[in-house]
C-alpha cells in the first residue's frame, strides 16, 4: 500500500469481506473508524470505503448467505468427519445450534465449553459484539455429549477447531461443492442464519431467537428470521442431491446417537 487510494481500495475490499461473512454492520463501522483514528492523515480519505459501508447500511439483511437447513449442516459435518477433522465436524453443528458467528465458533477453546452429564451445557463466547460478555446454551444432549468426547483430550487453552479461518472457509466451500450445492451459495454464516430460522420454525418465538442470537431487539430478530424463511422457499435441490444430503446426515446422526 503506497498511496491513500491504495489504502481506500484495500479497506473497501476488507469491508466487502466482512459483509460476505455476515459479520455485524457495527464491526464494519468500527473497522473504518479505527483506520481513520489510528492511521495518521486518513481522515476523510476513504471515500470508496464509506460508499461501500453506506450500501451495507441500506441492505444489511440480504440474500448473500442463504440459511442452511439442519439436514444440510449434518451432511457438511459428515464430510468434515470423514476428512479426519472430527472436532471441526462437531463444531459445524454447534455453530448452527448456537447461532454462532464465524469468528465466535472458530475462536472457541476447550475452557470455554462446559458440558454436563446429560450433554447440555454452556459456551462462553467471551467479549463479543457490543463489548459484552456473552454465553450460549447447548440444549441438544447428543450434540453436547459428542462435543465433550471429541474435545476430551484438549488442554483448557486449546482451540476446539483443528483449523483457522482461512482453511475453514475453503474446506467449507469444498464440502458444499462435494454435495453438489455450490449454486445455492452457502457460506459459513449460513449456519447461523439456518440455526435461527430452524429454531423459529420449531418454537415460533421471536423473543427466544433474539436472546439466543444476541440481537438488540425483537424487531431486528424478526427481520432477520422472516427473510430467512422467505429464502427457504427459494431453495431447490434435486432428488439425487437430497438423497446424498440425507444419507450423510443420517451417518452423522448415528455418531451422535440421535
Tab-separated table of C-alpha atoms in Angstrom:
chain	number	residue	atom	x	y	z
A	1	UNK	CA	0.000	0.000	0.000
A	2	UNK	CA	1.742	3.138	-1.231
A	3	UNK	CA	-0.953	5.769	-1.619
A	4	UNK	CA	-4.156	6.927	0.038
A	5	UNK	CA	-6.060	5.477	-2.927
A	6	UNK	CA	-4.428	2.077	-2.327
A	7	UNK	CA	-5.463	2.236	1.324
A	8	UNK	CA	-9.029	3.141	0.365
A	9	UNK	CA	-9.214	0.245	-2.101
A	10	UNK	CA	-7.903	-2.327	0.384
A	11	UNK	CA	-10.159	-1.078	3.187
A	12	UNK	CA	-13.158	-1.344	0.868
A	13	UNK	CA	-12.180	-4.900	-0.045
A	14	UNK	CA	-11.912	-5.863	3.608
A	15	UNK	CA	-15.291	-4.274	4.290
A	16	UNK	CA	-16.710	-6.394	1.468
A	17	UNK	CA	-15.182	-9.480	3.082
A	18	UNK	CA	-16.873	-8.656	6.411
A	19	UNK	CA	-20.201	-8.225	4.637
A	20	UNK	CA	-19.865	-11.508	2.735
A	21	UNK	CA	-19.059	-13.287	6.010
A	22	UNK	CA	-22.257	-11.948	7.524
A	23	UNK	CA	-20.422	-10.023	10.220
A	24	UNK	CA	-22.454	-7.392	12.109
A	25	UNK	CA	-22.625	-3.966	10.498
A	26	UNK	CA	-21.138	-2.370	13.609
A	27	UNK	CA	-17.943	-4.342	13.075
A	28	UNK	CA	-17.560	-2.673	9.680
A	29	UNK	CA	-18.155	0.754	11.167
A	30	UNK	CA	-15.631	0.085	13.941
A	31	UNK	CA	-13.051	-1.032	11.365
A	32	UNK	CA	-13.384	2.072	9.182
A	33	UNK	CA	-13.451	4.423	12.164
A	34	UNK	CA	-10.386	2.676	13.604
A	35	UNK	CA	-8.419	3.110	10.377
A	36	UNK	CA	-9.214	6.817	10.335
A	37	UNK	CA	-8.335	7.199	14.007
A	38	UNK	CA	-5.087	5.219	14.135
A	39	UNK	CA	-3.692	5.863	10.638
A	40	UNK	CA	-2.482	9.437	10.592
A	41	UNK	CA	-3.787	11.536	7.726
A	42	UNK	CA	-6.559	9.122	6.639
A	43	UNK	CA	-9.481	11.116	7.989
A	44	UNK	CA	-11.873	11.898	5.096
A	45	UNK	CA	-9.552	9.980	2.747
A	46	UNK	CA	-11.644	6.780	2.384
A	47	UNK	CA	-14.482	7.753	0.001
A	48	UNK	CA	-14.844	4.332	-1.621
A	49	UNK	CA	-14.837	2.552	1.736
A	50	UNK	CA	-17.560	4.793	3.130
A	51	UNK	CA	-19.635	4.333	-0.043
A	52	UNK	CA	-19.430	0.573	0.435
A	53	UNK	CA	-20.381	0.948	4.067
A	54	UNK	CA	-23.362	3.074	3.034
A	55	UNK	CA	-24.502	0.311	0.678
A	56	UNK	CA	-24.131	-2.216	3.521
A	57	UNK	CA	-26.160	0.063	5.774
A	58	UNK	CA	-29.003	0.150	3.241
A	59	UNK	CA	-29.001	-3.586	2.572
A	60	UNK	CA	-27.899	-5.133	5.859
A	61	UNK	CA	-30.186	-8.174	5.588
A	62	UNK	CA	-29.614	-9.690	2.156
A	63	UNK	CA	-29.528	-12.994	0.384
A	64	UNK	CA	-25.736	-13.250	0.256
A	65	UNK	CA	-25.750	-16.008	2.890
A	66	UNK	CA	-28.802	-18.254	2.459
A	67	UNK	CA	-29.882	-20.094	5.625
A	68	UNK	CA	-28.710	-23.692	5.861
A	69	UNK	CA	-31.145	-26.386	6.962
A	70	UNK	CA	-30.084	-28.731	9.744
A	71	UNK	CA	-30.029	-31.746	7.426
A	72	UNK	CA	-27.532	-29.957	5.175
A	73	UNK	CA	-25.420	-28.949	8.192
A	74	UNK	CA	-25.365	-32.614	9.273
A	75	UNK	CA	-24.165	-33.608	5.798
A	76	UNK	CA	-21.434	-30.944	5.878
A	77	UNK	CA	-20.374	-32.218	9.311
A	78	UNK	CA	-20.187	-35.768	7.971
A	79	UNK	CA	-17.788	-34.630	5.230
A	80	UNK	CA	-15.506	-32.892	7.746
A	81	UNK	CA	-15.610	-36.012	9.936
A	82	UNK	CA	-14.610	-38.268	7.046
A	83	UNK	CA	-11.787	-35.875	6.174
A	84	UNK	CA	-10.441	-36.520	9.662
A	85	UNK	CA	-11.439	-33.178	11.236
A	86	UNK	CA	-13.737	-34.567	13.911
A	87	UNK	CA	-13.717	-31.580	16.225
A	88	UNK	CA	-14.498	-29.184	13.388
A	89	UNK	CA	-17.254	-31.536	12.201
A	90	UNK	CA	-18.980	-31.272	15.569
A	91	UNK	CA	-18.250	-27.543	15.683
A	92	UNK	CA	-20.209	-27.103	12.431
A	93	UNK	CA	-23.290	-28.366	14.264
A	94	UNK	CA	-22.545	-26.314	17.376
A	95	UNK	CA	-22.099	-23.299	15.085
A	96	UNK	CA	-25.658	-23.754	13.822
A	97	UNK	CA	-27.198	-24.835	17.131
A	98	UNK	CA	-25.926	-21.748	18.963
A	99	UNK	CA	-26.411	-19.240	16.102
A	100	UNK	CA	-22.686	-18.505	16.374
A	101	UNK	CA	-20.851	-16.032	14.196
A	102	UNK	CA	-17.885	-17.416	12.260
A	103	UNK	CA	-15.241	-15.805	14.459
A	104	UNK	CA	-17.047	-16.919	17.622
A	105	UNK	CA	-17.187	-20.540	16.501
A	106	UNK	CA	-13.570	-20.775	15.382
A	107	UNK	CA	-12.388	-18.871	18.456
A	108	UNK	CA	-13.883	-21.348	20.938
A	109	UNK	CA	-11.362	-23.005	23.262
A	110	UNK	CA	-11.777	-26.086	25.403
A	111	UNK	CA	-12.013	-23.920	28.525
A	112	UNK	CA	-14.984	-22.062	27.003
A	113	UNK	CA	-17.037	-25.263	26.799
A	114	UNK	CA	-18.855	-26.615	29.853
A	115	UNK	CA	-20.804	-29.852	29.297
A	116	UNK	CA	-22.863	-31.661	31.936
A	117	UNK	CA	-23.599	-35.374	32.219
A	118	UNK	CA	-26.763	-35.003	30.127
A	119	UNK	CA	-24.880	-33.332	27.272
A	120	UNK	CA	-26.419	-29.959	27.974
A	121	UNK	CA	-24.035	-27.136	28.667
A	122	UNK	CA	-22.791	-23.608	28.077
A	123	UNK	CA	-20.467	-21.955	25.578
A	124	UNK	CA	-18.626	-18.928	26.932
A	125	UNK	CA	-18.124	-16.610	23.960
A	126	UNK	CA	-16.161	-14.033	25.929
A	127	UNK	CA	-16.405	-10.368	24.980
A	128	UNK	CA	-18.120	-10.180	21.588
A	129	UNK	CA	-20.186	-7.656	19.636
A	130	UNK	CA	-21.102	-4.662	21.742
A	131	UNK	CA	-18.198	-5.399	24.124
A	132	UNK	CA	-20.418	-7.644	26.240
A	133	UNK	CA	-19.549	-10.971	27.841
A	134	UNK	CA	-21.904	-13.437	26.180
A	135	UNK	CA	-22.851	-17.086	26.607
A	136	UNK	CA	-24.960	-19.563	24.640
A	137	UNK	CA	-26.546	-22.735	25.961
A	138	UNK	CA	-26.208	-26.170	24.387
A	139	UNK	CA	-29.687	-27.686	24.596
A	140	UNK	CA	-29.074	-30.706	22.358
A	141	UNK	CA	-27.897	-33.564	24.596
A	142	UNK	CA	-26.469	-35.875	21.879
A	143	UNK	CA	-24.599	-32.965	20.275
A	144	UNK	CA	-23.229	-31.803	23.621
A	145	UNK	CA	-22.026	-35.293	24.540
A	146	UNK	CA	-20.237	-35.704	21.206
A	147	UNK	CA	-18.641	-32.283	21.626
A	148	UNK	CA	-17.412	-33.370	25.047
A	149	UNK	CA	-15.994	-36.605	23.618
A	150	UNK	CA	-14.056	-35.055	20.741
A	151	UNK	CA	-12.564	-32.336	22.952
A	152	UNK	CA	-11.777	-34.554	25.952
A	153	UNK	CA	-8.025	-34.675	25.286
A	154	UNK	CA	-7.601	-30.927	24.704
A	155	UNK	CA	-5.983	-28.582	27.175
A	156	UNK	CA	-8.079	-25.715	28.516
A	157	UNK	CA	-6.447	-23.127	26.243
A	158	UNK	CA	-6.532	-25.175	23.027
A	159	UNK	CA	-8.880	-24.274	20.192
A	160	UNK	CA	-11.778	-26.637	19.519
A	161	UNK	CA	-11.350	-26.430	15.748
A	162	UNK	CA	-8.351	-28.058	14.067
A	163	UNK	CA	-8.089	-25.165	11.599
A	164	UNK	CA	-8.108	-21.407	11.309
A	165	UNK	CA	-10.482	-19.093	9.473
A	166	UNK	CA	-8.908	-19.291	6.009
A	167	UNK	CA	-8.696	-23.089	5.926
A	168	UNK	CA	-12.194	-23.472	7.348
A	169	UNK	CA	-13.631	-21.206	4.685
A	170	UNK	CA	-12.107	-23.093	1.765
A	171	UNK	CA	-12.855	-26.518	3.230
A	172	UNK	CA	-16.444	-25.446	3.899
A	173	UNK	CA	-16.724	-24.364	0.274
A	174	UNK	CA	-15.244	-27.701	-0.840
A	175	UNK	CA	-17.777	-29.602	1.293
A	176	UNK	CA	-20.666	-27.647	-0.234
A	177	UNK	CA	-19.272	-28.394	-3.678
A	178	UNK	CA	-18.961	-32.088	-2.797
A	179	UNK	CA	-22.699	-32.143	-2.049
A	180	UNK	CA	-23.385	-30.554	-5.440
A	181	UNK	CA	-24.873	-27.440	-3.821
A	182	UNK	CA	-22.399	-24.790	-4.956
A	183	UNK	CA	-25.084	-22.920	-6.931
A	184	UNK	CA	-27.080	-22.229	-3.740
A	185	UNK	CA	-24.259	-20.071	-2.415
A	186	UNK	CA	-23.925	-21.428	1.115
A	187	UNK	CA	-21.296	-19.700	3.262
A	188	UNK	CA	-20.169	-20.382	6.844
A	189	UNK	CA	-22.561	-17.664	8.035
A	190	UNK	CA	-25.406	-19.734	6.549
A	191	UNK	CA	-25.084	-21.903	9.659
A	192	UNK	CA	-26.037	-19.015	11.962
A	193	UNK	CA	-28.881	-17.950	9.717
A	194	UNK	CA	-30.110	-21.514	9.377
A	195	UNK	CA	-29.946	-22.086	13.102
A	196	UNK	CA	-32.133	-19.065	13.808
A	197	UNK	CA	-34.604	-19.956	11.053
A	198	UNK	CA	-34.899	-23.623	12.063
A	199	UNK	CA	-35.365	-22.695	15.714
A	200	UNK	CA	-38.126	-20.230	14.887
A	201	UNK	CA	-39.887	-22.839	12.738
A	202	UNK	CA	-39.917	-25.135	15.783
A	203	UNK	CA	-40.833	-22.636	18.520
A	204	UNK	CA	-42.389	-19.683	16.675
A	205	UNK	CA	-40.966	-17.129	19.120
A	206	UNK	CA	-39.025	-14.044	18.060
A	207	UNK	CA	-38.075	-13.247	21.663
A	208	UNK	CA	-36.376	-16.628	22.039
A	209	UNK	CA	-34.475	-16.043	18.791
A	210	UNK	CA	-33.460	-12.555	19.933
A	211	UNK	CA	-31.948	-13.892	23.166
A	212	UNK	CA	-30.164	-16.812	21.539
A	213	UNK	CA	-28.953	-14.836	18.531
A	214	UNK	CA	-27.976	-11.929	20.769
A	215	UNK	CA	-29.718	-9.276	18.691
A	216	UNK	CA	-30.507	-5.996	20.394
A	217	UNK	CA	-34.257	-6.084	19.720
A	218	UNK	CA	-37.117	-8.361	18.745
A	219	UNK	CA	-37.594	-6.190	15.650
A	220	UNK	CA	-34.061	-6.984	14.441
A	221	UNK	CA	-34.605	-10.708	15.024
A	222	UNK	CA	-37.946	-10.532	13.197
A	223	UNK	CA	-36.436	-9.012	10.048
A	224	UNK	CA	-33.548	-11.491	10.113
A	225	UNK	CA	-35.740	-14.580	10.552
A	226	UNK	CA	-38.562	-13.620	8.194
A	227	UNK	CA	-36.009	-13.024	5.446
A	228	UNK	CA	-34.548	-16.455	6.237
A	229	UNK	CA	-37.966	-18.099	5.986
A	230	UNK	CA	-38.515	-16.407	2.628
A	231	UNK	CA	-35.107	-17.642	1.442
A	232	UNK	CA	-36.078	-21.223	2.366
A	233	UNK	CA	-38.893	-21.113	-0.165
A	234	UNK	CA	-36.400	-20.289	-2.921
A	235	UNK	CA	-34.001	-23.151	-2.164
A	236	UNK	CA	-34.228	-26.040	-4.616
A	237	UNK	CA	-32.387	-29.372	-4.636
A	238	UNK	CA	-32.754	-32.327	-6.975
A	239	UNK	CA	-33.876	-35.724	-5.717
A	240	UNK	CA	-30.336	-37.070	-6.129
A	241	UNK	CA	-28.882	-34.178	-4.135
A	242	UNK	CA	-31.411	-34.739	-1.362
A	243	UNK	CA	-30.525	-38.429	-1.220
A	244	UNK	CA	-26.840	-37.551	-0.734
A	245	UNK	CA	-27.665	-34.967	1.946
A	246	UNK	CA	-29.940	-37.347	3.846
A	247	UNK	CA	-27.501	-40.284	3.666
A	248	UNK	CA	-24.608	-38.220	5.008
A	249	UNK	CA	-26.819	-36.596	7.617
A	250	UNK	CA	-28.004	-39.984	8.839
A	251	UNK	CA	-24.385	-41.107	9.308
A	252	UNK	CA	-23.648	-38.029	11.394
A	253	UNK	CA	-26.778	-38.601	13.456
A	254	UNK	CA	-25.701	-42.169	14.213
A	255	UNK	CA	-22.375	-40.876	15.528
A	256	UNK	CA	-24.281	-38.612	17.911
A	257	UNK	CA	-26.713	-41.357	18.868
A	258	UNK	CA	-29.741	-39.307	17.875
